[in-house]
Amino acid sequence: MTAPLIDPFQRAISYLRVSVTDRCDFRCVYCMSENMTFLPKRELLTLEELDRLCSTFVRMGVQKLRITGGEPLVRKGIMTFFDAMTRHLATGALKELTLTTNGSQMERFAGDLYAAGVRRVNISLDTLDDQKFADITRWGRLAQVIKGIDAAQNAGLRVKINTVALKGFNEDELFTLTEWCASRDMDLTFIEVMPMGDIGNEDRLGQYWKLSDLRARLGERFTLTELTERSGGPARYVRLEETGQKIGFITPLTHNFCESCNRVRLTCTGELYMCLGQEDMADLRAPLRNNPASDAMLEEAIRAAITRKPKGHDFDYSRQTVDGRVSRHMSHTGG
Ligand code: SAM
Ligand code: SF4
């Protein structure tokens, strides 16, 4: 192993989120437009390149890999990549291999993912109503995702549900969703909607549901115990005493938890974003492709990028404009 990655603010980089495709079989309204243009295939890192890149990061101290997208499970041959990462779990260098998925392909992949060493998955689900599900995902069908969740649990995967909190959309399902997750022994994390992509500003601000309000409403029915555990990301957790369930709140906009940030994000084209809320990135595809026989240039490029990791992001909704917004899509950087 080479020297660990430490940024200028003394944060150790131990967590890499990797987008393996910009494509998706859904078109969630807050994430993509209906007629998205996707990248030409040659722009994407190949599965071998993804392996080489992730393995380099693992050698440099990354202990947790989260595979995302787009929808990671629509990437052709993706199990080859998961299977390849199993070797890093076997040596103990990698502590966790996981993914965030919309669940649509879970029925097909759950068993294979478990066999590759995946133990936990995040599945995104914003509503339990068939029609609302079709409306928000445009192309998704709720029944297919529920089957995916069943398959994941049957395969032995621990499932956490991710729900984007949307005013006027799933406010009325707060307790239904919470109780449904409790009945299936699943934790639940609410995500504040972020100013990404190209949905009109007004729409997004209209949909913005402050998680402090959501949390206060939960507190009217449940006893909330604050948990001290930290993931190094913009999430805070409580336990609901009545159900024993863990509820997370991801509030990148209203809070700054950047001081403990331990992560960087790799896009499917090999761009490394040091912060979700900033435009600065480093191209890792060139040093990777130009040096097929050695990882030295790649390692150097990664180290140079980490020295540019900013102290924090600039999202700010408080001024009621979408200041500090970034123009790229969530599906590009990987959620
Ligand atoms: N397709 C997979 C999925 O939906 O889980 C993985 C990629 S998706 C970009 C990752 C997460 O980002 C999902 O939970 C999704 O709900 C969330 N997301 C997408 N756009 C968002 C936005 N504008 N604000 C907040 N969360 C968003
Ligand atoms: Fe696809 Fe996930 Fe974006 Fe929805 S949030 S469009 S499922 S990438």
Short mmCIF file of C-alpha atoms and ligand atoms in Angstrom, two decimals:
data_model
loop_
_atom_site.label_atom_id
_atom_site.label_comp_id
_atom_site.label_asym_id
_atom_site.label_seq_id
_atom_site.Cartn_x
_atom_site.Cartn_y
_atom_site.Cartn_z
CA MET A 1 0.00 0.00 0.00
CA THR A 2 1.18 3.54 -0.76
CA ALA A 3 0.87 6.56 1.57
CA PRO A 4 -2.77 7.33 2.46
CA LEU A 5 -4.63 10.20 0.89
CA ILE A 6 -4.85 13.18 3.22
CA ASP A 7 -6.23 16.47 1.99
CA PRO A 8 -4.98 19.97 2.96
CA PHE A 9 -7.53 20.10 5.80
CA GLN A 10 -6.18 16.86 7.28
CA ARG A 11 -9.17 14.83 6.18
CA ALA A 12 -8.31 11.25 5.23
CA ILE A 13 -9.99 10.16 2.02
CA SER A 14 -11.32 6.68 2.70
CA TYR A 15 -14.55 6.65 0.72
CA LEU A 16 -14.94 6.64 -3.05
CA ARG A 17 -18.27 6.90 -4.81
CA VAL A 18 -18.11 5.70 -8.38
CA SER A 19 -20.63 6.34 -11.10
CA VAL A 20 -20.40 3.46 -13.57
CA THR A 21 -22.88 4.83 -16.11
CA ASP A 22 -24.83 7.99 -16.82
CA ARG A 23 -27.71 5.91 -18.21
CA CYS A 24 -30.84 4.96 -16.37
CA ASP A 25 -34.07 3.08 -16.96
CA PHE A 26 -35.97 5.76 -14.98
CA ARG A 27 -36.30 9.49 -15.59
CA CYS A 28 -36.90 10.90 -12.10
CA VAL A 29 -38.10 14.46 -12.49
CA TYR A 30 -35.58 15.94 -10.03
CA CYS A 31 -32.69 14.11 -11.64
CA MET A 32 -33.08 13.96 -15.41
CA SER A 33 -35.09 15.46 -18.20
CA GLU A 34 -37.25 13.05 -20.15
CA ASN A 35 -35.17 13.21 -23.31
CA MET A 36 -31.69 12.97 -21.93
CA THR A 37 -28.75 12.68 -24.27
CA PHE A 38 -26.32 10.15 -22.89
CA LEU A 39 -22.59 9.99 -23.44
CA PRO A 40 -21.16 8.03 -26.33
CA LYS A 41 -19.81 4.68 -25.15
CA ARG A 42 -16.16 5.51 -25.93
CA GLU A 43 -16.29 8.28 -23.34
CA LEU A 44 -17.08 5.82 -20.57
CA LEU A 45 -14.44 4.06 -18.60
CA THR A 46 -14.39 0.41 -19.54
CA LEU A 47 -14.97 -2.18 -16.82
CA GLU A 48 -11.23 -2.91 -16.85
CA GLU A 49 -10.45 0.80 -16.45
CA LEU A 50 -12.93 1.04 -13.59
CA ASP A 51 -11.20 -1.90 -11.94
CA ARG A 52 -7.78 -0.31 -12.37
CA LEU A 53 -8.94 3.03 -11.02
CA CYS A 54 -10.79 1.63 -8.03
CA SER A 55 -7.91 -0.71 -7.23
CA THR A 56 -5.53 2.26 -7.28
CA PHE A 57 -7.76 4.13 -4.83
CA VAL A 58 -7.93 1.05 -2.59
CA ARG A 59 -4.14 0.87 -2.64
CA MET A 60 -4.12 4.54 -1.60
CA GLY A 61 -6.33 3.92 1.42
CA VAL A 62 -9.92 3.89 0.21
CA GLN A 63 -11.84 1.43 2.38
CA LYS A 64 -15.36 1.94 1.18
CA LEU A 65 -16.61 1.85 -2.40
CA ARG A 66 -20.12 2.86 -3.32
CA ILE A 67 -21.19 2.09 -6.87
CA THR A 68 -23.79 4.41 -8.31
CA GLY A 69 -24.86 6.11 -11.52
CA GLY A 70 -27.18 6.69 -13.38
CA GLU A 71 -28.48 3.27 -12.60
CA PRO A 72 -25.47 1.06 -11.90
CA LEU A 73 -27.31 -2.17 -12.61
CA VAL A 74 -28.12 -1.19 -16.21
CA ARG A 75 -24.41 -1.04 -17.07
CA LYS A 76 -23.68 -4.02 -19.29
CA GLY A 77 -21.46 -6.59 -17.61
CA ILE A 78 -21.45 -4.76 -14.28
CA MET A 79 -21.22 -8.00 -12.30
CA THR A 80 -17.76 -8.55 -13.79
CA PHE A 81 -16.71 -5.36 -12.03
CA PHE A 82 -18.35 -6.29 -8.71
CA ASP A 83 -16.77 -9.74 -8.90
CA ALA A 84 -13.37 -8.14 -9.53
CA MET A 85 -13.69 -5.96 -6.43
CA THR A 86 -14.26 -9.05 -4.28
CA ARG A 87 -10.48 -9.59 -4.21
CA HIS A 88 -10.02 -6.34 -2.27
CA LEU A 89 -12.61 -7.44 0.27
CA ALA A 90 -10.75 -10.73 0.58
CA THR A 91 -7.45 -9.01 1.45
CA GLY A 92 -9.22 -6.77 3.96
CA ALA A 93 -8.00 -3.60 2.22
CA LEU A 94 -11.57 -2.83 1.22
CA LYS A 95 -13.99 -2.91 4.14
CA GLU A 96 -17.22 -2.31 2.27
CA LEU A 97 -18.49 -2.70 -1.27
CA THR A 98 -21.95 -1.30 -1.74
CA LEU A 99 -24.28 0.39 -4.20
CA THR A 100 -27.11 2.85 -4.57
CA THR A 101 -29.78 1.66 -6.97
CA ASN A 102 -33.32 2.37 -8.02
CA GLY A 103 -34.06 -1.31 -7.42
CA SER A 104 -35.50 -2.00 -10.86
CA GLN A 105 -32.94 -4.72 -11.68
CA MET A 106 -32.49 -6.03 -8.15
CA GLU A 107 -34.55 -9.12 -8.71
CA ARG A 108 -31.99 -10.23 -11.28
CA PHE A 109 -28.83 -9.24 -9.42
CA ALA A 110 -29.43 -9.61 -5.68
CA GLY A 111 -27.97 -13.11 -5.34
CA ASP A 112 -24.89 -12.29 -7.43
CA LEU A 113 -24.26 -9.09 -5.50
CA TYR A 114 -24.37 -10.99 -2.22
CA ALA A 115 -21.98 -13.58 -3.66
CA ALA A 116 -19.59 -10.76 -4.65
CA GLY A 117 -19.46 -9.59 -1.03
CA VAL A 118 -22.04 -6.83 -1.02
CA ARG A 119 -23.92 -6.84 2.29
CA ARG A 120 -25.86 -3.59 2.27
CA VAL A 121 -27.64 -1.68 -0.48
CA ASN A 122 -29.40 1.65 -0.68
CA ILE A 123 -32.59 1.53 -2.71
CA SER A 124 -34.26 4.77 -3.71
CA LEU A 125 -38.02 5.01 -3.29
CA ASP A 126 -39.99 8.22 -2.87
CA THR A 127 -43.57 6.97 -2.63
CA LEU A 128 -45.63 3.83 -2.05
CA ASP A 129 -48.39 4.96 -4.38
CA ASP A 130 -48.34 3.33 -7.85
CA GLN A 131 -49.46 6.42 -9.73
CA LYS A 132 -47.21 8.83 -7.84
CA PHE A 133 -44.29 6.47 -8.37
CA ALA A 134 -44.92 6.46 -12.12
CA ASP A 135 -45.27 10.26 -12.08
CA ILE A 136 -42.04 10.98 -10.22
CA THR A 137 -39.86 8.38 -11.99
CA ARG A 138 -41.67 8.82 -15.33
CA TRP A 139 -40.56 5.38 -16.55
CA GLY A 140 -40.47 3.37 -13.32
CA ARG A 141 -43.09 0.99 -11.95
CA LEU A 142 -43.48 0.53 -8.21
CA ALA A 143 -44.25 -3.21 -8.34
CA GLN A 144 -40.91 -3.92 -10.02
CA VAL A 145 -39.00 -2.07 -7.30
CA ILE A 146 -40.91 -3.82 -4.52
CA LYS A 147 -39.97 -7.14 -6.12
CA GLY A 148 -36.37 -5.92 -6.17
CA ILE A 149 -36.50 -5.07 -2.46
CA ASP A 150 -37.99 -8.51 -1.72
CA ALA A 151 -35.20 -10.16 -3.71
CA ALA A 152 -32.50 -8.13 -1.96
CA GLN A 153 -33.79 -9.06 1.48
CA ASN A 154 -34.24 -12.70 0.51
CA ALA A 155 -30.64 -12.78 -0.69
CA GLY A 156 -29.48 -11.55 2.72
CA LEU A 157 -28.74 -7.96 1.78
CA ARG A 158 -29.54 -5.29 4.33
CA VAL A 159 -31.66 -2.64 2.63
CA LYS A 160 -31.80 1.03 3.42
CA ILE A 161 -34.40 3.13 1.67
CA ASN A 162 -33.47 6.59 0.34
CA THR A 163 -36.34 9.01 -0.06
CA VAL A 164 -36.08 12.47 -1.55
CA ALA A 165 -38.26 14.76 0.58
CA LEU A 166 -40.57 16.68 -1.74
CA LYS A 167 -43.05 19.20 -0.53
CA GLY A 168 -46.54 18.57 -1.81
CA PHE A 169 -45.50 15.18 -3.13
CA ASN A 170 -44.61 12.77 -0.34
CA GLU A 171 -45.27 14.92 2.73
CA ASP A 172 -48.47 12.97 3.31
CA GLU A 173 -46.58 9.66 3.23
CA LEU A 174 -44.12 10.46 6.00
CA PHE A 175 -45.67 8.02 8.47
CA THR A 176 -46.76 5.44 5.90
CA LEU A 177 -43.22 5.22 4.52
CA THR A 178 -41.67 5.14 7.97
CA GLU A 179 -43.98 2.40 9.20
CA TRP A 180 -43.64 0.39 6.00
CA CYS A 181 -39.85 0.45 6.37
CA ALA A 182 -40.15 -0.50 10.05
CA SER A 183 -42.38 -3.46 9.18
CA ARG A 184 -39.67 -4.74 6.82
CA ASP A 185 -36.77 -3.98 9.16
CA MET A 186 -35.32 -1.32 6.88
CA ASP A 187 -33.69 1.95 7.84
CA LEU A 188 -34.82 5.05 6.02
CA THR A 189 -32.93 8.15 4.97
CA PHE A 190 -34.52 11.33 3.77
CA ILE A 191 -32.61 13.48 1.29
CA GLU A 192 -33.17 17.16 0.82
CA VAL A 193 -33.71 17.95 -2.87
CA MET A 194 -30.59 19.50 -4.34
CA PRO A 195 -30.17 22.14 -7.03
CA MET A 196 -28.80 19.84 -9.69
CA GLY A 197 -29.57 19.29 -13.32
CA ASP A 198 -31.95 21.41 -15.32
CA ILE A 199 -35.34 21.35 -13.62
CA GLY A 200 -36.64 24.91 -13.42
CA ASN A 201 -35.54 26.84 -10.33
CA GLU A 202 -39.05 27.62 -9.23
CA ASP A 203 -40.13 24.01 -9.42
CA ARG A 204 -37.26 22.92 -7.31
CA LEU A 205 -37.70 25.60 -4.68
CA GLY A 206 -41.42 24.77 -4.61
CA GLN A 207 -40.52 21.14 -3.94
CA TYR A 208 -38.02 21.95 -1.25
CA TRP A 209 -39.12 20.39 2.04
CA LYS A 210 -36.90 21.37 4.89
CA LEU A 211 -35.76 18.29 6.75
CA SER A 212 -35.91 20.10 10.09
CA ASP A 213 -39.67 20.39 9.49
CA LEU A 214 -39.90 16.75 8.48
CA ARG A 215 -38.00 15.75 11.59
CA ALA A 216 -40.23 17.84 13.85
CA ARG A 217 -43.27 16.10 12.36
CA LEU A 218 -41.75 12.68 13.00
CA GLY A 219 -41.17 13.79 16.58
CA GLU A 220 -44.89 14.38 17.03
CA ARG A 221 -45.52 10.64 16.73
CA PHE A 222 -42.22 8.98 17.67
CA THR A 223 -39.54 9.37 20.31
CA LEU A 224 -36.37 10.40 18.50
CA THR A 225 -32.97 9.60 20.01
CA GLU A 226 -30.06 11.36 18.40
CA LEU A 227 -27.32 8.96 17.36
CA THR A 228 -23.71 10.04 17.53
CA GLU A 229 -22.59 7.84 14.68
CA ARG A 230 -21.16 9.67 11.72
CA SER A 231 -20.57 8.46 8.21
CA GLY A 232 -18.28 11.31 7.23
CA GLY A 233 -21.00 12.58 4.93
CA PRO A 234 -23.83 15.06 5.18
CA ALA A 235 -26.09 12.64 7.06
CA ARG A 236 -27.30 12.69 10.65
CA TYR A 237 -29.20 9.84 12.27
CA VAL A 238 -31.84 9.32 14.94
CA ARG A 239 -33.37 6.13 16.29
CA LEU A 240 -37.14 5.85 16.57
CA GLU A 241 -37.59 4.27 19.98
CA GLU A 242 -40.98 2.79 19.10
CA THR A 243 -39.73 0.89 16.04
CA GLY A 244 -35.98 0.59 16.73
CA GLN A 245 -35.38 1.90 13.23
CA LYS A 246 -32.65 4.28 12.18
CA ILE A 247 -33.76 7.39 10.31
CA GLY A 248 -31.22 9.47 8.42
CA PHE A 249 -31.37 13.05 7.27
CA ILE A 250 -29.15 14.19 4.44
CA THR A 251 -29.10 17.95 4.40
CA PRO A 252 -26.26 19.16 2.24
CA LEU A 253 -27.97 22.50 1.76
CA THR A 254 -28.94 23.64 5.20
CA HIS A 255 -25.95 22.29 7.05
CA ASN A 256 -22.27 22.16 6.48
CA PHE A 257 -20.64 18.98 7.69
CA CYS A 258 -17.73 19.43 5.36
CA GLU A 259 -15.15 19.40 8.16
CA SER A 260 -15.48 15.63 8.46
CA CYS A 261 -15.82 14.90 4.73
CA ASN A 262 -13.99 11.70 3.86
CA ARG A 263 -15.15 11.19 0.27
CA VAL A 264 -14.53 11.94 -3.36
CA ARG A 265 -16.61 11.07 -6.42
CA LEU A 266 -15.60 9.55 -9.70
CA THR A 267 -17.79 10.01 -12.77
CA CYS A 268 -18.27 7.35 -15.40
CA THR A 269 -15.88 9.24 -17.68
CA GLY A 270 -13.09 9.28 -15.11
CA GLU A 271 -13.49 12.78 -13.74
CA LEU A 272 -12.77 13.04 -10.06
CA TYR A 273 -14.91 15.53 -8.16
CA MET A 274 -13.43 16.46 -4.84
CA CYS A 275 -16.72 18.03 -3.69
CA LEU A 276 -20.31 17.43 -4.84
CA GLY A 277 -21.05 21.14 -4.63
CA GLN A 278 -18.07 22.52 -6.53
CA GLU A 279 -17.17 22.52 -10.21
CA ASP A 280 -13.49 21.69 -9.78
CA MET A 281 -12.50 18.24 -10.97
CA ALA A 282 -9.50 16.29 -12.16
CA ASP A 283 -9.41 14.13 -15.26
CA LEU A 284 -8.12 10.68 -14.38
CA ARG A 285 -8.99 9.06 -17.69
CA ALA A 286 -6.04 10.56 -19.57
CA PRO A 287 -3.35 9.40 -17.10
CA LEU A 288 -5.10 6.03 -17.02
CA ARG A 289 -5.41 5.54 -20.80
CA ASN A 290 -2.05 7.07 -21.67
CA ASN A 291 -0.16 4.77 -19.33
CA PRO A 292 -1.48 1.27 -19.75
CA ALA A 293 1.56 -0.36 -18.19
CA SER A 294 1.99 1.71 -15.04
CA ASP A 295 -0.21 3.35 -12.42
CA ALA A 296 2.45 5.89 -11.40
CA MET A 297 0.98 8.80 -13.39
CA LEU A 298 -2.50 7.91 -12.22
CA GLU A 299 -1.42 7.92 -8.58
CA GLU A 300 0.27 11.26 -9.11
CA ALA A 301 -2.90 12.71 -10.68
CA ILE A 302 -4.99 11.44 -7.75
CA ARG A 303 -2.63 12.94 -5.19
CA ALA A 304 -2.58 16.27 -7.03
CA ALA A 305 -6.40 16.27 -7.13
CA ILE A 306 -6.70 15.61 -3.40
CA THR A 307 -4.53 18.64 -2.65
CA ARG A 308 -7.30 20.67 -4.33
CA LYS A 309 -10.17 19.28 -2.23
CA PRO A 310 -12.01 22.40 -1.07
CA LYS A 311 -12.89 23.10 2.52
CA GLY A 312 -16.63 23.06 1.77
CA HIS A 313 -19.41 23.60 -0.70
CA ASP A 314 -21.42 26.71 -1.60
CA PHE A 315 -25.00 25.52 -1.85
CA ASP A 316 -27.30 28.05 -0.29
CA TYR A 317 -31.08 28.06 -0.42
CA SER A 318 -31.44 30.63 2.34
CA ARG A 319 -31.36 33.49 -0.15
CA GLN A 320 -34.27 31.89 -2.01
CA THR A 321 -32.30 31.67 -5.20
CA VAL A 322 -30.36 28.67 -6.22
CA ASP A 323 -27.02 30.24 -5.49
CA GLY A 324 -24.01 28.02 -5.69
CA ARG A 325 -25.85 25.57 -7.87
CA VAL A 326 -23.83 23.34 -10.10
CA SER A 327 -24.90 22.68 -13.63
CA ARG A 328 -24.11 19.00 -13.91
CA HIS A 329 -26.66 16.28 -13.30
CA MET A 330 -26.69 14.07 -10.26
CA SER A 331 -26.62 11.09 -12.61
CA HIS A 332 -23.31 12.36 -13.96
CA THR A 333 -21.50 12.86 -10.67
CA GLY A 334 -23.28 9.96 -9.02
CA GLY A 335 -25.68 10.52 -6.14
N1 SAM B 1 -30.15 5.40 -9.91
C1 SAM B 1 -29.75 5.15 -8.57
C2 SAM B 1 -30.82 5.58 -7.61
O1 SAM B 1 -31.76 6.27 -8.00
O2 SAM B 1 -30.68 5.22 -6.43
C3 SAM B 1 -28.42 5.76 -8.19
C4 SAM B 1 -28.13 7.15 -8.68
S1 SAM B 1 -29.20 8.42 -8.05
C5 SAM B 1 -28.52 9.85 -8.82
C6 SAM B 1 -28.68 8.50 -6.34
C7 SAM B 1 -29.61 9.21 -5.39
O3 SAM B 1 -29.65 10.57 -5.73
C8 SAM B 1 -31.04 8.72 -5.40
O4 SAM B 1 -31.42 8.38 -4.09
C9 SAM B 1 -31.82 9.90 -5.90
O5 SAM B 1 -33.09 9.95 -5.33
C10 SAM B 1 -30.95 11.04 -5.48
N2 SAM B 1 -31.14 12.27 -6.26
C11 SAM B 1 -31.17 12.43 -7.60
N3 SAM B 1 -31.37 13.72 -7.93
C12 SAM B 1 -31.46 14.40 -6.76
C13 SAM B 1 -31.65 15.77 -6.42
N4 SAM B 1 -31.80 16.71 -7.35
N5 SAM B 1 -31.67 16.09 -5.11
C14 SAM B 1 -31.53 15.15 -4.15
N6 SAM B 1 -31.34 13.86 -4.40
C15 SAM B 1 -31.32 13.49 -5.68
FE1 SF4 B 2 -32.24 7.25 -12.52
FE2 SF4 B 2 -31.53 7.33 -9.97
FE3 SF4 B 2 -31.66 9.59 -11.44
FE4 SF4 B 2 -33.89 8.35 -10.82
S1 SF4 B 2 -32.45 9.27 -9.37
S2 SF4 B 2 -33.34 9.12 -12.86
S3 SF4 B 2 -33.29 6.25 -10.82
S4 SF4 B 2 -30.25 7.94 -11.72
#
